[in-house]
Short mmCIF file of C-alpha atoms in Angstrom, two decimals:
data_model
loop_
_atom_site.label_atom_id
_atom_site.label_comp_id
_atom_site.label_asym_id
_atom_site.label_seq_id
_atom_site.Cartn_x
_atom_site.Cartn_y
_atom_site.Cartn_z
CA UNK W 17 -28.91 -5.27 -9.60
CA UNK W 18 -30.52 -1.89 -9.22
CA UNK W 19 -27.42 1.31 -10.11
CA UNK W 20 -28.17 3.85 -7.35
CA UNK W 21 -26.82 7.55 -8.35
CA UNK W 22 -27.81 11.56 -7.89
CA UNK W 23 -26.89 14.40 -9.61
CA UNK W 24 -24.42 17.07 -8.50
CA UNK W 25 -27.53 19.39 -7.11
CA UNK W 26 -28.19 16.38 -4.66
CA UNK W 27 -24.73 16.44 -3.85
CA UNK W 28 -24.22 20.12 -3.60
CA UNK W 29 -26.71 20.02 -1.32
CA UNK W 30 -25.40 16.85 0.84
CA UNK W 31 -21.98 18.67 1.20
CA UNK W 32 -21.90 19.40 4.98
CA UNK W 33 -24.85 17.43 6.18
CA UNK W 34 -24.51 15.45 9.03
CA UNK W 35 -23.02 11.97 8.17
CA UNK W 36 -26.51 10.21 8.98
CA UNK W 37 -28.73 12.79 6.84
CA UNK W 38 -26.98 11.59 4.23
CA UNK W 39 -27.52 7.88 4.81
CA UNK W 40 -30.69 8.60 5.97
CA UNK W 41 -31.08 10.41 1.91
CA UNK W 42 -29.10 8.04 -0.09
CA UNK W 43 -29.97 5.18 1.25
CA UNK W 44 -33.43 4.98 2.70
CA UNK W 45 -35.27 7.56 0.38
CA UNK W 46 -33.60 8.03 -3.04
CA UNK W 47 -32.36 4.46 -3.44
CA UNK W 48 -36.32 3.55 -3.34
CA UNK W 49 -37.52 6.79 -5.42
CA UNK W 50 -40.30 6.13 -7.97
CA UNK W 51 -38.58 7.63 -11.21
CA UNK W 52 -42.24 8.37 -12.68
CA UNK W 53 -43.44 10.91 -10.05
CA UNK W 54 -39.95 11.21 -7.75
CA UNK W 55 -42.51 10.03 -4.72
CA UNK W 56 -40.45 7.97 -2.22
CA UNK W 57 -43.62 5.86 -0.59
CA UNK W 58 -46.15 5.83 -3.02
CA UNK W 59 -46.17 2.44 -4.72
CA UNK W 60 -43.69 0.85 -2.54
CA UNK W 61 -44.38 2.05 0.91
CA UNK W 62 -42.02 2.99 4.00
CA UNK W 63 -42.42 3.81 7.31
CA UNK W 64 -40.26 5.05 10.30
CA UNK W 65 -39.20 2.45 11.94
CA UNK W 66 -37.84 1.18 8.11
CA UNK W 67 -35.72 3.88 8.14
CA UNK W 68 -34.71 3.41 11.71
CA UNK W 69 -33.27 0.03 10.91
CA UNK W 70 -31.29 1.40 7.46
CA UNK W 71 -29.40 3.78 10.12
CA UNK W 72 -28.65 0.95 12.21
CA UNK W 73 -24.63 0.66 13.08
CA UNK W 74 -23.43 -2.72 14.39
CA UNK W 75 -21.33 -2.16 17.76
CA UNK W 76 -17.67 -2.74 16.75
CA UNK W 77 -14.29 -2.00 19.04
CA UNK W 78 -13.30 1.19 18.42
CA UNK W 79 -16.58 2.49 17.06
CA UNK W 80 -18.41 5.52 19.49
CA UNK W 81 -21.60 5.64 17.54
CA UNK W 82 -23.04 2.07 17.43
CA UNK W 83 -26.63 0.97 17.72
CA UNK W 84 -30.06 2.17 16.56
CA UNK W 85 -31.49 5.64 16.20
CA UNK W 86 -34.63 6.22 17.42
CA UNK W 87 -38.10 7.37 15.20
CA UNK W 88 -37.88 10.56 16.87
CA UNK W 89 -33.99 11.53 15.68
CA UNK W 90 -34.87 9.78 12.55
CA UNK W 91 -37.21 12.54 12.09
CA UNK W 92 -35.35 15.32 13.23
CA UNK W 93 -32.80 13.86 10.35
CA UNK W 94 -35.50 14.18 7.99
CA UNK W 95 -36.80 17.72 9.03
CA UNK W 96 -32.93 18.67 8.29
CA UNK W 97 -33.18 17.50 4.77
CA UNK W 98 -36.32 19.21 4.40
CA UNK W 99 -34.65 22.40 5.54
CA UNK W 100 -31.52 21.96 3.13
CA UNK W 101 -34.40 21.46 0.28
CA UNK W 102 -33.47 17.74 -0.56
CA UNK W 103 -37.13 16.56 0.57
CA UNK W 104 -40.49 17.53 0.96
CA UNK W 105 -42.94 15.73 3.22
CA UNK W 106 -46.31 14.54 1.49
CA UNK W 107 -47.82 12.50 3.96
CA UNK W 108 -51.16 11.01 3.24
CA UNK W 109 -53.05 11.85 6.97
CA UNK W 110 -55.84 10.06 6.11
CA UNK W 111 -54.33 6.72 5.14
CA UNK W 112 -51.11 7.51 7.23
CA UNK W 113 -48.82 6.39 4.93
CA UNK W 114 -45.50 7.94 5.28
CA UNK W 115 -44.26 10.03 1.44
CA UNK W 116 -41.76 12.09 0.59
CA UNK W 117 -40.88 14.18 -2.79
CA UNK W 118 -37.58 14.57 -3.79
CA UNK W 119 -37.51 17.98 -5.67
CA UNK W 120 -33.89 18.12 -6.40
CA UNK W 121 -33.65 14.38 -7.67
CA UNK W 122 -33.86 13.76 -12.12
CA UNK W 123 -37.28 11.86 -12.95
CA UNK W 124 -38.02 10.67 -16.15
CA UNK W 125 -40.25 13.95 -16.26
CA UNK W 126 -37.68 15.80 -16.82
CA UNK W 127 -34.99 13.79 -18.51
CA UNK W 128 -37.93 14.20 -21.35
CA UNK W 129 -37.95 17.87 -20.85
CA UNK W 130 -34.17 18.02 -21.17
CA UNK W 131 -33.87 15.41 -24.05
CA UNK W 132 -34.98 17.98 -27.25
CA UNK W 133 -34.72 22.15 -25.89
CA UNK W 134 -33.39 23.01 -29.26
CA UNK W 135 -34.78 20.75 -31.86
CA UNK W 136 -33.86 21.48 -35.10
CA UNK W 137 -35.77 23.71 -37.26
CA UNK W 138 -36.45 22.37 -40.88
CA UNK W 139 -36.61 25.20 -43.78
CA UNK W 140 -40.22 25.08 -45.49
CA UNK W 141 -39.51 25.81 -49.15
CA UNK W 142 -43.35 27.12 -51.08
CA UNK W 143 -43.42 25.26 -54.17
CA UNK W 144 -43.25 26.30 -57.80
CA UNK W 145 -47.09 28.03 -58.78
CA UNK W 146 -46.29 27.79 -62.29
CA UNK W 147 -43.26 25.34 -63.13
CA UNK W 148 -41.19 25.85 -65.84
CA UNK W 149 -41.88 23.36 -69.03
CA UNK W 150 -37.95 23.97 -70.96
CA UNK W 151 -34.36 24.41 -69.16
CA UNK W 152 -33.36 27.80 -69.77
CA UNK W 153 -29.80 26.36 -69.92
CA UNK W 154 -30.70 24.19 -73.10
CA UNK W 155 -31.85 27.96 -75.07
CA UNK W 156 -35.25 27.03 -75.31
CA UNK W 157 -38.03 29.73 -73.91
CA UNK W 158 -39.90 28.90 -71.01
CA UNK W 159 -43.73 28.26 -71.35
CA UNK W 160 -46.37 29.45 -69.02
CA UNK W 161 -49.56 27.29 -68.73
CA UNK W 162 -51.18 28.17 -71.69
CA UNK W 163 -47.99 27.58 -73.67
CA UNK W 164 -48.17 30.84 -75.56
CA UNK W 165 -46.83 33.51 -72.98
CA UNK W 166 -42.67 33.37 -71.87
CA UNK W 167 -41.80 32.77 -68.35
CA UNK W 168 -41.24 36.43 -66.51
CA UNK W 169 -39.00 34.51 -64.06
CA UNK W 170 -37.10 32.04 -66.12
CA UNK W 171 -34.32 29.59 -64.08
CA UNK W 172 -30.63 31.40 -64.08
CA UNK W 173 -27.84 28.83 -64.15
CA UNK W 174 -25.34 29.32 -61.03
CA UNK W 175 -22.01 30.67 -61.27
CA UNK W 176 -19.66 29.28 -58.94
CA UNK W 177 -17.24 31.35 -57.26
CA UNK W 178 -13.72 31.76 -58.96
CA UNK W 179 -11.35 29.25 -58.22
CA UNK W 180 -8.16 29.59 -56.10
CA UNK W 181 -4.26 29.26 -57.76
CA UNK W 182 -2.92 26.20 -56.54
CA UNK W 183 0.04 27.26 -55.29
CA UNK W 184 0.00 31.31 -54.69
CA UNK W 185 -3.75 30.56 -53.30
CA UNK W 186 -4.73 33.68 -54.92
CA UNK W 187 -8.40 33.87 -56.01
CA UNK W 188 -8.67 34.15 -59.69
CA UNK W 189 -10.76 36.98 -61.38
CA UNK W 190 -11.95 33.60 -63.71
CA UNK W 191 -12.37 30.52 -62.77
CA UNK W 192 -9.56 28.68 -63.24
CA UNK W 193 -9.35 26.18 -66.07
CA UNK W 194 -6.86 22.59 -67.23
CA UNK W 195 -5.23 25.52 -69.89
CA UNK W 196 -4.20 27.09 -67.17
CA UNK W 197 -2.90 24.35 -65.46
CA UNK W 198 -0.89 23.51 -68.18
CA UNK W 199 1.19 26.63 -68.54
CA UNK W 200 1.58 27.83 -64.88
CA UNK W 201 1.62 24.54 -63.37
CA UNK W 202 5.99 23.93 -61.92
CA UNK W 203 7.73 20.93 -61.63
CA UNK W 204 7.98 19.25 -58.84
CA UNK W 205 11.42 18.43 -57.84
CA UNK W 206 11.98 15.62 -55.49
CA UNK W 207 14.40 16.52 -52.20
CA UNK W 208 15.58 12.76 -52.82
CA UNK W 209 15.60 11.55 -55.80
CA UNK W 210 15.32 7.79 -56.78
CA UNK W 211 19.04 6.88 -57.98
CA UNK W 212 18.82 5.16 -61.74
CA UNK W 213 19.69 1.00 -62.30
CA UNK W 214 22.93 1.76 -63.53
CA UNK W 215 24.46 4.04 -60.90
CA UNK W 216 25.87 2.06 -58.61
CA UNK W 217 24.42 2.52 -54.67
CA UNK W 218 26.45 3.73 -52.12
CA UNK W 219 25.75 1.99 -48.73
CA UNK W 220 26.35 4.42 -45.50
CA UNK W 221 28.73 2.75 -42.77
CA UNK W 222 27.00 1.01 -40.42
CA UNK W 223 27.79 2.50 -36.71
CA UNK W 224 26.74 0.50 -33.48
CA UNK W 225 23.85 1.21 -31.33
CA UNK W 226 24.54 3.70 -29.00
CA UNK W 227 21.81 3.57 -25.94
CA UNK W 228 20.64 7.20 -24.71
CA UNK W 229 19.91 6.91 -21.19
CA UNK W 230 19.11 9.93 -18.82
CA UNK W 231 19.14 8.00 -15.77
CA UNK W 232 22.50 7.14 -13.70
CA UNK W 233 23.11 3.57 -13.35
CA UNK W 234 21.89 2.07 -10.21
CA UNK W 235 25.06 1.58 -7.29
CA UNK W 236 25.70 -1.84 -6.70
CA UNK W 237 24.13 -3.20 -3.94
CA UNK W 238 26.50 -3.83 -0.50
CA UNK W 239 27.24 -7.16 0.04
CA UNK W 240 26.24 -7.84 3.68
CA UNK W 241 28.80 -9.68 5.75
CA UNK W 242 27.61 -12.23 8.14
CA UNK W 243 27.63 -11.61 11.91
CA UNK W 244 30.13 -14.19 13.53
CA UNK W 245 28.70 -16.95 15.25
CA UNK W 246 29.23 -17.56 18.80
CA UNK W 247 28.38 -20.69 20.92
CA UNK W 248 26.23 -20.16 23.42
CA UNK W 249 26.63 -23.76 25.22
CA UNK W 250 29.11 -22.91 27.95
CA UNK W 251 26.82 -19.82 28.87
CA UNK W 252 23.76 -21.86 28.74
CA UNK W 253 25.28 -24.36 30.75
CA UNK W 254 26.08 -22.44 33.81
CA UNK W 255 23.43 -20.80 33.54
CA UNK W 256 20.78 -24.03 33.40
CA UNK W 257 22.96 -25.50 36.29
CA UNK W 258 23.26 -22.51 38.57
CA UNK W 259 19.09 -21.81 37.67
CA UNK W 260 18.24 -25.40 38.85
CA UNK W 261 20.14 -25.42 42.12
CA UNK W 262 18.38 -22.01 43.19
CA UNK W 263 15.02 -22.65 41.70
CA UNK W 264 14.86 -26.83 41.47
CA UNK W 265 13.80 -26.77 37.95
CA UNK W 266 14.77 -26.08 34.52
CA UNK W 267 14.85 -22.98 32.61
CA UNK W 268 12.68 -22.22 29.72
CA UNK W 269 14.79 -22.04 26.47
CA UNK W 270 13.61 -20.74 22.98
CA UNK W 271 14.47 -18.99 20.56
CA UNK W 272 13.69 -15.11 22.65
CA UNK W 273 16.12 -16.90 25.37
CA UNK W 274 18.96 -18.24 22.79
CA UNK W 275 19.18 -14.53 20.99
CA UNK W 276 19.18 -13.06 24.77
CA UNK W 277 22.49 -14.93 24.94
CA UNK W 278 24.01 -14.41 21.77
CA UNK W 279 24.18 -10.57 22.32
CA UNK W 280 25.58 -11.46 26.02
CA UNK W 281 28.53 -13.48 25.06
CA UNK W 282 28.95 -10.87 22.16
CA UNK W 283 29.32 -8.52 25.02
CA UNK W 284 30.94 -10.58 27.62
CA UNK W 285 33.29 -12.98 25.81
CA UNK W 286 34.51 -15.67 27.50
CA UNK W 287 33.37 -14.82 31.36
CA UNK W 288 29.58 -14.93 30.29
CA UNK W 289 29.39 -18.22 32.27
CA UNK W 290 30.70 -17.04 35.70
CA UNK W 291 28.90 -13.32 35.62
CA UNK W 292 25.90 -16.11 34.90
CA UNK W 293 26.43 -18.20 37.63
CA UNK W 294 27.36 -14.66 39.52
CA UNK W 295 24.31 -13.37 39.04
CA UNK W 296 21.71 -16.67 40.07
CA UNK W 297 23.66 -16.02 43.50
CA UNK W 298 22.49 -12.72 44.17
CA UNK W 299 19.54 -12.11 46.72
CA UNK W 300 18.35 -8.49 44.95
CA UNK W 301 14.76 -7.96 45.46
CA UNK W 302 14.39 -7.34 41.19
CA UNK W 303 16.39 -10.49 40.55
CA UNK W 304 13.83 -12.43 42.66
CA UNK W 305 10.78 -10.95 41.53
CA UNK W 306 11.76 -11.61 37.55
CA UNK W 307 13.11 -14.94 38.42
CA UNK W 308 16.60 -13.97 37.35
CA UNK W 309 15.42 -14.36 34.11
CA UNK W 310 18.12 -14.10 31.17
CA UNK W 311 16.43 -10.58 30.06
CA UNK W 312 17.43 -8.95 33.34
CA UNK W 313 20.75 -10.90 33.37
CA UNK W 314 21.52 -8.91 29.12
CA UNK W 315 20.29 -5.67 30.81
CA UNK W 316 22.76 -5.10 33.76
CA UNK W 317 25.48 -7.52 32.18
CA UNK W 318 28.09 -4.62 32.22
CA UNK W 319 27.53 -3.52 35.91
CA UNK W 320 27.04 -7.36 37.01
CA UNK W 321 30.18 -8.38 35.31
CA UNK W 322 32.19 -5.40 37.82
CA UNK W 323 30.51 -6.81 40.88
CA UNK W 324 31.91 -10.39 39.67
CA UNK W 325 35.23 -8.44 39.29
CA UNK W 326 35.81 -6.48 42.20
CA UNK W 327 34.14 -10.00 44.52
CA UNK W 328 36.97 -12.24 43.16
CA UNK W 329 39.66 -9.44 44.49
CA UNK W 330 40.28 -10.09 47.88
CA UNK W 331 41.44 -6.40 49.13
CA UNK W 332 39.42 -4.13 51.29
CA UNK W 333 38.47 -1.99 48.75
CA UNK W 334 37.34 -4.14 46.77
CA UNK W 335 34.30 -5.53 49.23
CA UNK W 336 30.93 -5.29 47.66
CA UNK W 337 28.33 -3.37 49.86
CA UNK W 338 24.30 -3.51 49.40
CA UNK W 339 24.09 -0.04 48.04
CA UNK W 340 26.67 -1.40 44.60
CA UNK W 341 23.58 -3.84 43.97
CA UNK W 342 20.39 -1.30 43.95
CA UNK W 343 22.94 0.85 42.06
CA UNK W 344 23.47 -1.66 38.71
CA UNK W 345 19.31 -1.61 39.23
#
């Protein structure tokens, strides 16, 4: 599986570039780069139309740029990366082969160059012209090469530097020595010391764990209380019966319809049947149109269950015009 990545000068440059420049960069020209000679074309070789179909967007609901770009925009998308410095063309006229040089992009070239800026320098040391034959720490006198004349530059021994106190961490005008340790060296004394065999040891009281929490403790969750249930039978009966003597068939029932009437008898009580049967009698233009559908029947239940009312009242006042009907609409 071949890793695709650029640097952050590739994407510096990138930043702001039309969406299919940079598809058109990432995709069709630096995911084929040669990392020899950073020559896109070269060994394996491209052409326009092979970049045409790498910017090619599958037509999708919702999507407003779908379909192919043509050679000519895929070269304006090129000259645009050319501009922003990400590519340079190198076209071969003569064998019209399409390349391009990505100047911005790391080759092995200069991975090497960047591998070693710094090396380290090693110190050259010029050898001895005339070693010395005797230590000048064992007392002897050191022998040129004839083995009569002393050495004019005979081998010092080094003196360290003077030691530190260990505790004051004072430097010493001498070095500092085990004598010295001996007589200026303190005791140490223990904060806690180790009890002996025969005292006897004294156990601390044992407390009980105590739990530190910074957090309140979460509420107890509301027990919910059930809805009461309500039978829905006498409603859908008068309803059913009153539908198939207008209509000649049955009503549809599921499980849309048996919530419909749930929340009507909630809201109805006990007349829910006759505002049902009520409303199947009414000639309203709505009413017709929707079937007298149970929906319609939940939304004007209030104002259909006043009509009902004021139509089982026999006074004059109480006589239900037209204009009561569009109203509850």
């Amino acid at each position: 599986m071949t890793i695709t990545c650029w640097n952050d000068l590739e994407d510096g440059q990138l930043q702001g570039a039309p969406l299919a420049s940079q598809i058109l960069y990432l995709r069709g020209l630096r995911k084929y780069m040669d990392y020899e000679t950073g020559l896109v074309g070269a060994k394996r070789r491209t052409s326009w139309q092979t970049l045409t179909e790498v910017l090619y967007v599958e037509p999708h609901q919702g999507e407003t740029r779908s379909g192919s770009y043509s050679k000519q925009q895929v070269r304006r998308l090129a000259k645009r990366l050319e501009t922003l410095g990400l590519v340079e063309m190198r076209s071969d006229q003569a064998a019209k082969h399409l390349v391009f040089f990505l100047p911005l992009a790391f080759t092995d070239r200069s991975v090497q160059k960047k591998a070693d800026t710094n090396p380290t320098q090693t110190r050259h040391t010029k050898p001895d012209t005339e070693p010395a034959i005797a230590n000048a720490n064992n007392g002897g006198a050191s022998v040129g090469k004839g083995g009569t004349e002393p050495d004019t530059n005979p081998t010092h021994p080094k003196i360290g530097k003077a030691d530190r106190h260990p505790i004051s961490d004072i430097k010493d005008k001498k070095p500092y020595t085990e004598a010295d340790a001996s007589v200026s060296a303190q005791p140490v004394v223990l904060r806690n010391p180790i009890p002996s065999p025969t005292e006897p040891q004294r156990q601390a009281p044992l407390l009980p764990p105590v739990v530190l929490t910074s957090t309140t403790p979460a509420p107890e969750p509301t027990p919910k209380v059930a809805k009461p249930r309500v039978s829905t039978v006498p409603a859908w009966t008068a309803y059913s019966a009153a539908y198939h003597e207008r209509y000649g068939v049955d009503p549809v029932r599921n499980g849309t319809v048996n919530g419909q009437l749930a929340h009507l008898v909630r809201r109805l009580g006990d007349e829910t049947p006759d505002v049902a049967r009520y409303y199947l009698d009414l000639e309203d233009g709505l009413y017709r149109r929707e079937g007298h559908s149970v929906g319609i029947l939940l939304k004007h239940c209030e104002h259909l269950r006043t009509l009902w009312a004021r139509s089982r009242s026999r006074s004059p006042a109480s006589e239900i015009s037209v204009d009561d009907v569009v109203i509850a609409l």
